C-alpha cells in the first residue's frame, strides 16, 4: 500500500474529503442503478408468474 | 455446417509475418503516445489476422457464422438463453476488475507529482466518462440497426442502455466537479469536455423521456432510435463546436487529455485501464439485466416465456 | 417540383389566415429581449457585452415555441394522415412545409433583430453580422426542431418534452451564431464562423427532411 | 424512367449537393484564421496583430515574476524558446501558476513587448506521473519535466 496507515489512507494529505466523497457518490449512484434494474427485473418476473398461475387456474376447471 | 479442417497454407505465414513486420515498424516510428500506440497496433494486427481467417480464407463459414449470430441475437428467445449463460461470467469479471482497479487506484498507486492525492478521482471519473460516451455511440448504432433492419432487439437495447448511460454521465459530472475544486479552484468550468458531457447527459434524458412519453412500445422504440441516431451527429458536432467556442473566448487548456496526447505513468495507467474495463463490463451487465426484463415483458404471451418462468 | 410549390403555396395561405401563429413568436422574441435590460442593468457597456447571447437565446426559444404548431394543426384535421398515405416521397412536401414555416415565423425574427440589437446598444457595424447569422441560423433551428416536433406530434402536451429533445440539438447553432456576433463585437472577421453556420444549415436542409419524414411515419404508427 | 423514380433520384442528388456544400463551407472555414492563439515567437516577429484581443501561451520565464506589494498587479515574461514578451495582469493567479510552467493568457496585445491580460490560466499538465519519477526526470535534465506547452 502506498499509505503508511489506515488514517493516512482516509485523510490522503488534505484531499481525503474530495476523493472519498467523489468515490462515495459515484459508486453509490452506479450501485443504485444496478440495484434498480435488479429490483425491476424481480417485480416483472413475479407479476408474470402470478399472471401465468391465474391463467392456469382459469383453464383447469 | 462442419468444415473439414484444412491445413494452414504457406502463404498465410508469409503474409502474417509481413503484417507483423509492418506492425512493429508502425509501432517504432509512430509518434502517438505510447499506451494508445500499443493498443492500436496490437489490436489492429489481431483484427487483420481475424479478418484474414474469416473473410478471406473461409468466407463461407465466416458469413454463415455472422448471419447465424445476427439472427440469434435478433431473436428474443435465443438472446434470453445466451445472455443468461453469459451474465454470471460478466458479473464476476466486472466485479473483480472494478474491485482490483479501484482499490489499486485508491490505496496502492503513487500520488500525482503536482495534484497530490486528489487525482485519484481519475480512477472513477475517466471510466465513467468514457463509458457514457461509448454507451451513446452504442445507442446510436442500435438506432441505425433498428431503423434499417427493423430489428426488435436493437430497440430493446436502446431502452436498456439509456438509464445506465445517463447514470455514468451524471457520475462523470459529479466526480469531475469534486475533482475540479482542489485542482482548478472551482467546482464547475465551462470547459469543452465538461460542457459536452453535460449535453450528453441531457441527450440521454431526452431519449428516456421520449421512451416514456409514447405508450406503444414499438413506436417508442423506433422514435428513440431516430433520436439517438440524430443525437450521435450532435454529440460529435458539440464536442468540436464547444472546443472552437473556447478558442474564441477562454481557454480549454484545463482539459486533462489535450491535443498533445496524454502521458500517464504505467503505475497509474494499469489501475486506470483495469477499472475502465471493469466499468465497460458493468455496463454490459446492467444492459443485459434490463434487456432480459424487457424481453420477458414484451414476449409474455409466447410459449418460451411461460417455460422460462415455470 | 410542382409538389413543392403547391404545398408551399397552401401552407403559406393557411399560415397567413391564422396571423396569431406568426405574431406570437415575434412578440415573444421582442418581449424576452426587452426584459433583459430591466432584469440586468440598463448600462450600455454591460448590455453590449451580453447582447449577442441574449438576442440569440431569445430567437432560439422563439423558434422552439413556434414548432408546436408545425404539425399539430395538420395532425388534428387529418391532413397529416393524408400526406403519409399519398404516393411519392415525403421529402418534398416536408421541405415545403418547413420552408413555409420558416418564412412565416423565422424570417420576421431576422427582420426585427437589428432593431433589438440597436436597443441593446450593439454598434451599427455589428448589426449586419447579427441579421446575417440569424438568417443562416434560424432555418437550421427550424429544421432541427422539426425532427423533435415530428417525434412528439402524437404525444399529448408534448411541449416540455419537445424542449428536452430539441435544446441539446440546438447547442452547435447557438455556439456559432452567438459566437459570430461576439467576434464581430471584438472587431474580428466573421466570415469563417458564418461559413460554419452555413455548413450546418446546408447539412440540416439536405438531410433533416429525411429525418422529419421518418419521424412523422414513426409517430403515425407506421 | 418513371416519374416516382425520377423524383427520388433528384431528391438524392439534391441531398448529396447539400452535403457537398456543407463540406465545402467547412473547408473554407478551416482555411480561414479561426485560431486566435499565438505563440511568443509569432508575437515577437509581428505576426500577431497589435491592439486586438487574443490568447497567448508559453512558459513563464524563471525569475521574471514581479508582484506589486500593494495591489494585485503582477508581471512576468513568457517564452517558447524563440522569443519572449511581458504579460501584465491584475488579479489572483491560479494555484498551478509557477515559474517555468506553461500558462495561457487572454487579453490584448498593446505592443510587441507588452500584453495586458484579463485572465491568466495555468496550463494543466497533461502528464501523469509520481513525484519520484518527476524528480528523476528533472535530475536527468529531461525536457518533459519542465512541463510542455
XYZ file of C-alpha atoms in Angstrom:
742
model
C 0.000 0.000 0.000
C 1.180 3.485 -0.736
C -0.145 4.930 2.537
C 1.502 4.148 5.850
C -1.655 3.731 7.895
C -5.394 3.495 7.575
C -5.829 7.040 8.838
C -3.372 8.286 6.217
C -5.400 6.484 3.577
C -8.512 8.101 4.993
C -7.024 11.609 5.011
C -4.935 11.475 1.808
C -2.976 14.539 2.776
C -5.627 17.232 2.640
C -7.568 15.702 -0.231
C -9.405 12.952 1.648
C -12.832 14.637 1.686
C -12.744 15.236 -2.066
C -11.590 11.773 -3.070
C -13.809 9.866 -0.675
C -16.902 11.940 -1.358
C -16.395 11.551 -5.115
C -15.962 7.788 -4.801
C -18.846 7.519 -2.343
C -21.318 9.406 -4.509
C -20.165 7.790 -7.749
C -20.172 4.205 -6.507
C -23.496 4.745 -4.719
C -25.133 6.087 -7.891
C -23.870 3.229 -10.038
C -24.819 0.619 -7.451
C -28.273 2.162 -7.078
C -28.752 1.975 -10.831
C -27.863 -1.722 -10.966
C -29.989 -2.431 -7.887
C -32.918 -0.673 -9.510
C -32.527 -2.817 -12.629
C -32.448 -5.982 -10.492
C -35.480 -4.919 -8.469
C -37.418 -4.119 -11.630
C -36.497 -7.479 -13.119
C -37.709 -9.228 -9.968
C -41.061 -7.426 -9.867
C -41.690 -8.068 -13.562
C -40.926 -11.762 -13.128
C -43.191 -12.010 -10.083
C -46.007 -10.260 -11.958
C -45.677 -12.515 -14.956
C -45.595 -15.627 -12.775
C -48.735 -14.577 -10.962
C -50.442 -13.939 -14.277
C -49.440 -17.363 -15.508
C -50.763 -19.057 -12.374
C -54.041 -17.210 -12.660
C -54.357 -18.307 -16.282
C -53.592 -21.910 -15.297
C -56.231 -21.768 -12.555
C -58.794 -20.495 -15.000
C -58.012 -23.155 -17.547
C -58.135 -26.138 -15.151
C -61.758 -26.331 -14.076
C -22.005 -26.755 -41.117
C -18.919 -28.672 -40.077
C -15.976 -27.528 -42.114
C -13.271 -30.118 -42.572
C -10.022 -28.813 -41.123
C -7.735 -27.650 -43.868
C -4.005 -27.281 -43.340
C -2.918 -23.678 -42.929
C -1.355 -22.692 -46.263
C 2.223 -21.491 -46.519
C 1.402 -18.065 -47.835
C -0.537 -17.374 -44.636
C 2.746 -17.430 -42.722
C 4.307 -15.163 -45.309
C 1.539 -12.581 -45.102
C 1.154 -12.669 -41.351
C 4.932 -12.366 -40.970
C 4.919 -9.342 -43.248
C 1.986 -7.926 -41.283
C 3.893 -8.403 -38.060
C 6.872 -6.550 -39.532
C 4.653 -3.681 -40.631
C 3.054 -3.582 -37.199
C 6.429 -3.437 -35.463
C 7.635 -0.721 -37.853
C 4.471 1.281 -37.220
C 4.978 0.854 -33.503
C 8.552 2.070 -33.615
C 8.034 5.064 -35.882
C 4.608 6.175 -34.803
C 4.616 9.402 -32.828
C 1.433 8.719 -30.842
C 1.584 8.409 -27.052
C 2.798 5.033 -26.003
C -0.252 3.249 -24.484
C -2.524 4.284 -27.386
C 0.075 3.118 -29.851
C 0.382 -0.297 -28.223
C -3.355 -0.864 -28.115
C -3.904 0.298 -31.682
C -1.054 -1.628 -33.263
C -1.624 -4.891 -31.399
C -5.388 -4.632 -31.805
C -5.065 -3.808 -35.493
C -2.797 -6.759 -36.084
C -5.087 -9.197 -34.298
C -8.095 -7.827 -36.162
C -6.374 -8.204 -39.518
C -5.440 -11.821 -38.735
C -9.053 -12.481 -37.705
C -10.238 -10.830 -40.886
C -7.842 -12.909 -42.964
C -9.027 -16.179 -41.467
C -12.656 -15.174 -41.544
C -13.384 -13.170 -44.614
C -10.566 -14.165 -46.965
C -9.689 -17.733 -46.112
C -13.005 -19.210 -45.019
C -15.602 -16.734 -46.293
C -18.354 -19.332 -46.395
C -18.022 -20.267 -42.757
C -17.473 -16.647 -41.757
C -20.642 -15.311 -43.320
C -22.658 -18.244 -42.121
C -21.473 -17.675 -38.557
C -22.111 -13.950 -38.853
C -25.620 -14.401 -40.201
C -26.439 -17.056 -37.633
C -25.079 -14.896 -34.849
C -27.095 -11.931 -36.083
C -30.276 -13.969 -36.237
C -29.732 -15.438 -32.805
C -29.075 -12.019 -31.365
C -32.178 -10.739 -33.110
C -34.388 -13.494 -31.784
C -35.578 -12.745 -28.230
C -35.639 -16.394 -27.206
C -32.046 -17.065 -28.204
C -30.930 -13.786 -26.781
C -32.503 -14.651 -23.450
C -30.808 -18.032 -23.379
C -27.359 -16.814 -24.424
C -27.393 -13.787 -22.154
C -28.435 -16.000 -19.244
C -25.319 -18.113 -19.770
C -23.106 -15.054 -20.199
C -24.381 -12.969 -17.297
C -22.686 -14.720 -14.335
C -19.282 -14.522 -16.043
C -19.779 -10.857 -16.827
C -20.800 -10.130 -13.231
C -17.718 -11.899 -11.908
C -15.453 -10.200 -14.442
C -16.770 -6.694 -13.866
C -16.900 -7.064 -10.104
C -13.359 -8.440 -9.960
C -11.893 -5.844 -12.290
C -13.626 -2.934 -10.552
C -12.586 -4.151 -7.115
C -8.952 -4.562 -8.163
C -8.834 -1.351 -10.217
C -10.485 0.933 -7.687
C -8.606 -0.393 -4.637
C -5.322 -0.314 -6.524
C -6.014 3.235 -7.638
C -7.168 4.428 -4.223
C -4.613 2.821 -1.988
C -1.648 1.480 -3.940
C -0.856 3.738 -6.889
C 1.518 6.655 -6.278
C 0.227 10.244 -5.970
C 0.384 12.766 -8.804
C 3.501 14.939 -8.952
C 1.500 18.164 -8.790
C -2.020 17.376 -7.710
C -1.080 15.013 -4.900
C -3.810 12.590 -3.926
C -6.812 14.388 -5.349
C -6.026 12.955 -8.770
C -7.180 9.539 -7.512
C -10.681 10.580 -8.546
C -9.489 9.812 -12.089
C -9.985 6.104 -11.394
C -13.734 6.625 -11.217
C -14.099 9.757 -13.329
C -12.453 8.687 -16.574
C -14.073 5.213 -16.718
C -17.496 6.800 -16.111
C -16.963 9.479 -18.755
C -15.695 7.088 -21.409
C -18.436 4.588 -20.549
C -21.078 7.283 -21.003
C -19.578 8.269 -24.356
C -19.302 4.690 -25.621
C -22.822 3.984 -24.379
C -24.212 6.763 -26.524
C -22.276 5.529 -29.531
C -23.695 2.026 -28.953
C -27.172 3.527 -28.677
C -26.752 5.334 -31.996
C -25.595 2.130 -33.712
C -28.573 0.276 -32.251
C -30.770 3.089 -33.560
C -29.390 2.633 -37.057
C -29.871 -1.142 -36.893
C -33.419 -0.789 -35.619
C -34.384 1.764 -38.272
C -32.782 -0.003 -41.225
C -33.491 -3.647 -40.426
C -36.374 -3.152 -38.009
C -34.641 -5.397 -35.505
C -36.679 -5.616 -32.318
C -33.746 -6.383 -30.060
C -31.995 -3.162 -31.047
C -34.970 -1.127 -29.838
C -34.949 -3.014 -26.553
C -31.203 -2.428 -26.241
C -31.662 1.344 -26.623
C -34.200 1.332 -23.831
C -31.775 -0.641 -21.680
C -28.675 1.443 -22.407
C -30.157 4.876 -21.682
C -30.617 4.669 -17.873
C -27.137 3.330 -17.162
C -25.533 5.713 -19.643
C -27.288 8.649 -18.000
C -26.074 7.458 -14.595
C -22.487 7.215 -15.837
C -22.694 10.703 -17.343
C -24.011 12.024 -14.029
C -21.212 10.250 -12.145
C -18.642 11.729 -14.516
C -20.065 15.210 -13.997
C -20.244 14.929 -10.203
C -16.803 13.385 -9.725
C -15.380 15.903 -12.200
C -16.859 18.754 -10.183
C -15.422 17.403 -6.947
C -12.045 16.915 -8.607
C -12.152 20.423 -10.039
C -12.459 22.004 -6.613
C -8.923 21.240 -5.336
C -7.309 21.287 -8.793
C -8.770 24.293 -10.568
C -10.223 26.025 -7.530
C -13.807 25.752 -8.742
C -16.490 23.093 -8.937
C -17.512 23.973 -12.438
C -15.823 25.391 -15.515
C -17.427 25.718 -18.922
C -14.616 23.648 -20.304
C -15.171 21.848 -23.604
C -15.163 18.408 -22.032
C -17.438 19.307 -19.150
C -19.899 21.073 -21.403
C -20.122 18.236 -23.893
C -20.595 15.728 -21.060
C -23.445 17.878 -19.739
C -25.072 17.941 -23.184
C -24.586 14.175 -23.411
C -26.407 13.813 -20.099
C -29.306 15.904 -21.409
C -29.457 13.806 -24.566
C -29.702 10.616 -22.515
C -32.544 12.242 -20.574
C -34.218 13.172 -23.876
C -34.115 9.580 -25.124
C -35.515 8.322 -21.813
C -38.229 10.979 -21.817
C -39.311 10.134 -25.352
C -39.395 6.415 -24.482
C -41.648 7.084 -21.518
C -43.951 9.529 -23.296
C -45.070 7.136 -26.034
C -47.315 4.334 -24.846
C -46.862 1.841 -27.682
C -43.520 0.034 -27.116
C -42.701 -0.493 -30.818
C -43.419 3.120 -31.667
C -41.497 4.365 -28.617
C -38.558 2.181 -29.585
C -38.441 3.474 -33.145
C -38.796 7.089 -32.039
C -35.927 6.654 -29.578
C -33.877 5.019 -32.356
C -34.256 8.058 -34.601
C -33.471 10.439 -31.752
C -30.328 8.598 -30.705
C -29.139 8.440 -34.314
C -29.606 12.200 -34.742
C -28.044 12.669 -31.320
C -24.831 10.927 -32.317
C -24.178 13.556 -35.008
C -24.959 16.214 -32.454
C -22.558 14.797 -29.865
C -19.726 14.952 -32.381
C -20.552 18.493 -33.503
C -20.977 19.716 -29.923
C -17.600 18.327 -28.996
C -15.893 20.313 -31.767
C -18.060 23.418 -31.609
C -17.517 23.886 -27.908
C -13.800 23.436 -28.386
C -13.886 26.085 -31.049
C -16.043 28.359 -28.981
C -13.472 28.212 -26.232
C -10.683 29.022 -28.592
C -12.710 32.192 -29.199
C -13.318 33.108 -25.608
C -11.464 31.281 -22.919
C -9.008 28.505 -22.573
C -9.899 24.896 -22.900
C -6.368 24.348 -21.705
C -7.669 22.866 -18.497
C -8.742 19.656 -20.138
C -6.878 16.640 -18.961
C -6.127 14.952 -22.225
C -5.228 17.730 -24.617
C -4.352 17.506 -28.262
C -0.787 16.628 -27.375
C -1.919 13.298 -26.047
C -1.618 12.043 -22.537
C 1.376 10.605 -20.887
C 0.396 8.503 -17.959
C 2.962 6.625 -15.998
C 2.452 2.835 -16.113
C 1.947 2.662 -12.344
C -1.110 4.869 -12.802
C -2.216 3.587 -16.189
C -2.589 -0.047 -15.092
C -5.274 0.526 -12.431
C -6.974 3.082 -14.678
C -7.260 0.614 -17.555
C -8.435 -2.134 -15.197
C -11.227 -0.012 -13.747
C -12.148 1.175 -17.246
C -12.653 -2.374 -18.473
C -14.484 -3.162 -15.232
C -16.869 -0.297 -15.958
C -17.467 -1.490 -19.510
C -18.295 -4.968 -18.291
C -20.581 -3.497 -15.628
C -22.290 -1.540 -18.395
C -22.837 -4.815 -20.233
C -24.237 -6.392 -17.057
C -26.694 -3.541 -16.464
C -27.786 -3.536 -20.109
C -28.251 -7.316 -20.135
C -30.330 -7.282 -16.945
C -32.631 -4.572 -18.312
C -32.846 -6.165 -21.763
C -33.780 -9.532 -20.280
C -36.531 -7.960 -18.193
C -37.891 -6.061 -21.170
C -37.752 -9.130 -23.424
C -39.679 -11.198 -20.895
C -42.309 -8.482 -20.622
C -42.686 -7.937 -24.348
C -42.841 -11.653 -25.125
C -45.033 -12.513 -22.144
C -47.662 -14.164 -24.340
C -45.251 -16.527 -26.070
C -44.652 -20.115 -25.107
C -40.955 -19.865 -24.317
C -41.526 -17.212 -21.650
C -44.019 -19.480 -19.941
C -41.467 -22.263 -19.974
C -38.758 -19.988 -18.606
C -40.934 -18.757 -15.766
C -42.168 -22.186 -14.788
C -41.169 20.265 -58.158
C -44.864 21.091 -58.507
C -45.470 19.176 -55.276
C -43.097 21.522 -53.529
C -44.626 24.690 -54.983
C -48.202 23.578 -54.344
C -47.513 22.596 -50.727
C -45.570 25.800 -50.109
C -48.439 27.917 -51.505
C -51.032 26.081 -49.486
C -49.069 26.288 -46.254
C -48.336 29.989 -46.700
C -52.003 30.759 -47.363
C -53.095 28.706 -44.362
C -50.495 30.395 -42.186
C -51.495 33.880 -43.269
C -55.066 33.031 -42.348
C -54.023 32.495 -38.710
C -51.834 35.529 -38.023
C -51.541 34.710 -34.315
C -49.107 31.916 -35.179
C -46.870 34.418 -36.957
C -47.156 37.249 -34.478
C -46.806 35.242 -31.262
C -43.188 34.077 -31.728
C -42.207 37.536 -32.908
C -43.867 39.135 -29.905
C -42.172 36.598 -27.615
C -38.794 37.440 -29.153
C -39.208 41.185 -28.656
C -40.572 40.891 -25.117
C -37.874 38.487 -23.925
C -35.063 40.661 -25.262
C -36.546 43.804 -23.745
C -36.838 42.080 -20.364
C -33.086 41.760 -20.048
C -32.259 45.455 -19.659
C -34.885 45.575 -16.916
C -33.545 42.484 -15.172
C -29.818 43.100 -15.517
C -28.810 46.694 -15.857
C -29.557 49.479 -18.296
C -25.832 50.277 -18.589
C -24.756 50.259 -22.254
C -21.364 48.589 -21.678
C -22.802 45.537 -19.902
C -25.726 45.196 -22.272
C -23.468 45.408 -25.298
C -21.376 42.539 -23.950
C -24.431 40.400 -23.265
C -26.444 41.364 -26.357
C -25.213 38.628 -28.762
C -26.137 35.878 -26.337
C -29.390 37.482 -25.244
C -30.705 38.081 -28.767
C -29.633 34.633 -29.928
C -31.109 32.740 -26.980
C -34.367 34.667 -27.326
C -34.528 33.891 -31.065
C -33.794 30.207 -30.364
C -36.571 29.973 -27.777
C -38.994 31.780 -30.090
C -38.279 29.285 -32.885
C -38.666 26.384 -30.478
C -42.017 27.632 -29.187
C -43.311 28.109 -32.714
C -42.596 24.445 -33.516
C -45.584 23.235 -31.575
C -47.891 24.500 -34.326
C -45.791 22.976 -37.120
C -47.551 19.605 -37.409
C -50.207 19.957 -34.723
C -52.863 21.533 -36.944
C -52.241 19.045 -39.736
C -52.489 16.229 -37.244
C -55.763 17.483 -35.797
C -57.525 17.935 -39.136
C -56.197 14.706 -40.612
C -54.047 16.325 -43.305
C -51.026 14.514 -41.883
C -52.603 11.094 -42.384
C -53.412 12.077 -45.931
C -49.840 13.176 -46.534
C -48.465 9.895 -45.203
C -50.648 7.651 -47.336
C -50.115 9.707 -50.510
C -47.797 8.101 -53.102
C -44.311 9.510 -53.732
C -41.580 10.692 -51.453
C -42.324 12.618 -48.279
C -39.174 14.693 -48.697
C -40.550 17.492 -50.876
C -43.834 18.128 -49.041
C -41.949 18.101 -45.732
C -39.331 20.508 -47.077
C -42.088 22.787 -48.378
C -43.799 22.806 -45.002
C -40.529 23.672 -43.263
C -39.851 26.467 -45.769
C -43.330 27.905 -45.260
C -42.987 27.680 -41.512
C -39.639 29.435 -41.557
C -40.897 32.166 -43.899
C -43.795 32.829 -41.530
C -42.048 32.550 -38.152
C -38.275 32.683 -38.671
C -37.924 35.434 -41.244
C -39.792 38.036 -39.134
C -37.313 37.344 -36.314
C -34.408 38.025 -38.668
C -36.013 41.257 -39.853
C -36.686 42.604 -36.385
C -33.341 41.510 -34.903
C -31.334 44.603 -35.997
C -33.812 46.783 -34.128
C -33.393 44.724 -30.969
C -29.632 44.739 -31.441
C -29.738 48.520 -31.652
C -31.831 48.667 -28.481
C -29.248 46.572 -26.655
C -26.511 49.003 -27.745
C -24.814 46.801 -30.341
C -22.690 49.029 -32.610
C -24.240 49.562 -36.039
C -21.419 47.657 -37.812
C -22.258 44.570 -35.770
C -25.969 44.609 -36.695
C -25.087 43.243 -40.141
C -23.458 40.189 -38.607
C -26.436 39.807 -36.272
C -29.030 39.532 -39.002
C -26.758 37.501 -41.266
C -26.082 34.950 -38.529
C -29.799 34.734 -37.722
C -30.634 34.392 -41.423
C -28.351 31.360 -41.589
C -29.168 30.056 -38.130
C -32.958 30.227 -37.754
C -33.765 27.936 -40.724
C -31.363 25.373 -39.287
C -33.126 25.719 -35.929
C -36.483 25.182 -37.646
C -35.320 22.020 -39.430
C -33.598 20.508 -36.392
C -36.558 21.346 -34.185
C -38.944 19.845 -36.710
C -37.354 16.436 -36.068
C -38.350 16.735 -32.417
C -41.784 18.088 -33.356
C -42.350 15.146 -35.698
C -41.423 12.657 -32.968
C -43.688 14.251 -30.363
C -46.663 15.001 -32.602
C -48.661 12.113 -31.187
C -47.696 12.937 -27.600
C -50.320 14.934 -25.740
C -48.881 18.009 -24.022
C -45.503 17.338 -25.583
C -44.253 20.914 -25.147
C -41.783 20.335 -22.314
C -40.655 17.042 -23.838
C -40.027 18.846 -27.121
C -37.789 21.319 -25.290
C -35.864 18.472 -23.663
C -35.326 16.775 -27.039
C -34.535 19.842 -29.098
C -32.494 22.160 -26.879
C -29.399 19.899 -26.718
C -29.526 19.637 -30.510
C -29.517 23.433 -30.740
C -26.210 23.874 -28.934
C -23.911 23.967 -32.004
C -26.084 26.529 -33.808
C -26.203 28.682 -30.696
C -22.458 28.456 -30.148
C -21.575 29.551 -33.668
C -24.445 32.026 -34.009
C -23.793 33.960 -30.821
C -20.056 33.402 -31.365
C -20.136 35.161 -34.730
C -21.807 38.251 -33.242
C -19.390 38.192 -30.317
C -16.469 38.084 -32.715
C -17.879 40.970 -34.720
C -18.166 42.884 -31.463
C -14.461 42.276 -30.831
C -13.715 43.606 -34.308
C -12.601 40.304 -35.824
C -13.515 38.845 -39.171
C -16.600 36.662 -39.050
C -16.774 35.043 -42.484
C -15.358 31.731 -41.279
C -17.876 31.484 -38.430
C -20.714 32.370 -40.793
C -19.401 29.689 -43.147
C -19.759 27.114 -40.355
C -23.324 28.290 -39.746
C -23.930 27.919 -43.480
C -22.484 24.408 -43.374
C -24.822 23.460 -40.523
C -27.736 24.922 -42.496
C -26.793 23.025 -45.674
C -26.491 19.792 -43.708
C -29.794 20.389 -41.911
C -31.719 21.233 -45.085
C -30.322 18.367 -47.133
C -30.612 15.606 -44.510
C -33.133 16.988 -41.997
C -36.293 16.422 -44.092
C -35.449 12.694 -44.321
C -35.345 12.506 -40.529
C -38.525 14.592 -40.210
C -40.345 12.343 -42.688
C -39.159 9.242 -40.826
C -40.231 10.806 -37.542
C -43.704 11.513 -38.919
C -44.004 7.926 -40.142
C -42.933 6.601 -36.739
C -45.377 8.885 -34.910
C -48.257 7.768 -37.090
C -47.508 4.206 -36.001
C -46.402 3.110 -39.435
C -37.600 6.426 -66.178
C -40.905 6.620 -64.343
C -41.752 9.870 -62.527
C -41.509 8.446 -58.989
C -38.014 7.113 -59.664
C -37.012 10.357 -61.277
C -38.246 12.333 -58.303
C -36.372 10.065 -55.913
C -33.173 10.423 -57.917
C -33.499 14.207 -57.919
C -34.030 14.257 -54.156
C -30.996 12.099 -53.508
C -28.878 14.222 -55.850
C -30.111 17.362 -54.089
C -29.241 15.932 -50.689
C -25.771 14.998 -51.937
C -25.282 18.509 -53.281
C -26.289 19.881 -49.878
C -23.802 17.684 -48.054
C -21.079 18.626 -50.542
C -21.887 22.304 -49.989
C -21.626 21.777 -46.227
C -18.234 20.122 -46.592
C -17.036 22.929 -48.854
C -18.135 25.606 -46.403
C -16.440 23.768 -43.551
C -13.198 23.552 -45.518
C -13.441 27.278 -46.215
C -13.993 27.945 -42.512
C -10.998 25.838 -41.530
C -8.764 27.570 -44.062
C -9.658 30.930 -42.512
C -7.842 32.166 -39.473
C -10.043 30.769 -36.732
C -7.448 30.184 -34.153
C -6.670 33.216 -32.073
C -3.879 31.518 -30.208
C -0.443 32.998 -30.703
C 2.965 31.835 -29.543
C 5.633 34.239 -28.229
C 7.590 33.734 -31.449
C 4.622 34.921 -33.524
C 4.121 37.900 -31.218
C 7.761 38.979 -31.370
C 8.018 38.519 -35.130
C 4.950 40.734 -35.617
C 2.626 38.010 -36.908
C 0.123 38.696 -34.140
C -1.948 41.836 -34.784
C -1.312 44.566 -32.222
C -4.339 46.052 -30.471
C -6.568 43.019 -30.810
C -7.992 40.638 -28.244
C -6.270 37.267 -28.434
C -4.921 34.353 -26.488
C -1.226 33.745 -25.968
C 0.566 30.828 -24.402
C 4.067 29.967 -23.305
C 6.333 29.089 -20.407
C 6.820 31.546 -17.556
C 10.497 32.606 -17.625
C 12.322 31.854 -14.361
C 12.940 34.917 -12.183
C 10.757 37.330 -14.125
C 7.657 37.195 -11.945
C 7.307 40.541 -10.151
C 4.382 41.153 -7.846
C 3.327 44.609 -6.737
C 3.479 44.876 -2.947
C 0.310 46.953 -2.504
C -2.035 45.713 -5.231
C -2.729 42.515 -7.099
C -0.700 43.705 -10.072
C 1.772 41.190 -11.394
C 4.012 40.951 -14.412
C 6.024 38.101 -15.890
C 7.717 37.143 -19.136
C 6.605 34.203 -21.206
C 8.655 32.394 -23.812
C 8.606 29.465 -26.176
C 12.367 29.436 -26.636
C 12.183 31.511 -29.828
C 11.032 34.806 -28.327
C 9.623 36.351 -25.204
C 7.484 39.269 -24.088
C 5.972 40.604 -20.879
C 2.468 39.893 -19.629
C 0.800 42.396 -17.295
C -2.053 41.214 -15.168
C -4.096 42.371 -12.221
C -5.889 39.715 -10.239
C -5.443 36.426 -8.448
C -3.227 33.904 -10.180
C -4.285 30.217 -10.235
C -2.708 27.728 -7.829
C -0.796 25.888 -10.512
C 0.875 29.092 -11.716
C 4.616 28.640 -11.255
C 7.857 29.804 -12.824
C 8.840 27.501 -15.633
C 5.273 26.280 -16.019
C 3.025 26.740 -19.035
C 0.359 29.435 -18.916
C -2.329 30.703 -21.249
C -3.418 34.332 -21.060
C -6.410 36.111 -22.566
C -6.110 39.799 -23.214
C -4.923 42.488 -25.584
C -1.561 42.874 -27.244
C -0.697 46.508 -26.601
C 2.677 46.393 -28.302
C 5.016 43.637 -29.418
C 6.565 43.578 -25.962
C 3.528 44.204 -23.808
C 0.463 42.009 -23.364
C -2.264 43.134 -20.990
C -4.077 40.084 -19.730
C -7.612 39.988 -18.433
C -7.311 36.357 -17.468
C -4.393 34.027 -16.759
C -4.864 30.277 -16.781
C -2.287 27.783 -15.589
C -1.729 25.141 -18.188
C -2.806 21.885 -16.637
C -0.019 19.469 -17.292
C -1.009 16.502 -19.403
C 1.497 14.152 -17.863
C 0.556 11.848 -15.040
C 3.495 10.637 -13.061
C 4.531 10.018 -9.466
C 6.757 12.620 -7.726
C 9.800 10.289 -7.696
C 9.652 9.929 -11.467
C 9.335 13.691 -11.819
C 12.443 14.170 -9.616
C 14.387 11.608 -11.597
C 13.455 13.279 -14.863
C 14.482 16.681 -13.528
C 17.817 15.350 -12.334
C 18.429 13.863 -15.758
C 17.580 17.212 -17.348
C 14.742 15.723 -19.315
C 12.779 18.457 -21.110
C 9.404 16.843 -20.346
C 9.913 17.557 -16.666
C 9.739 21.285 -17.315
C 6.151 20.852 -18.460
C 5.195 21.091 -22.096
C 3.017 23.835 -23.515
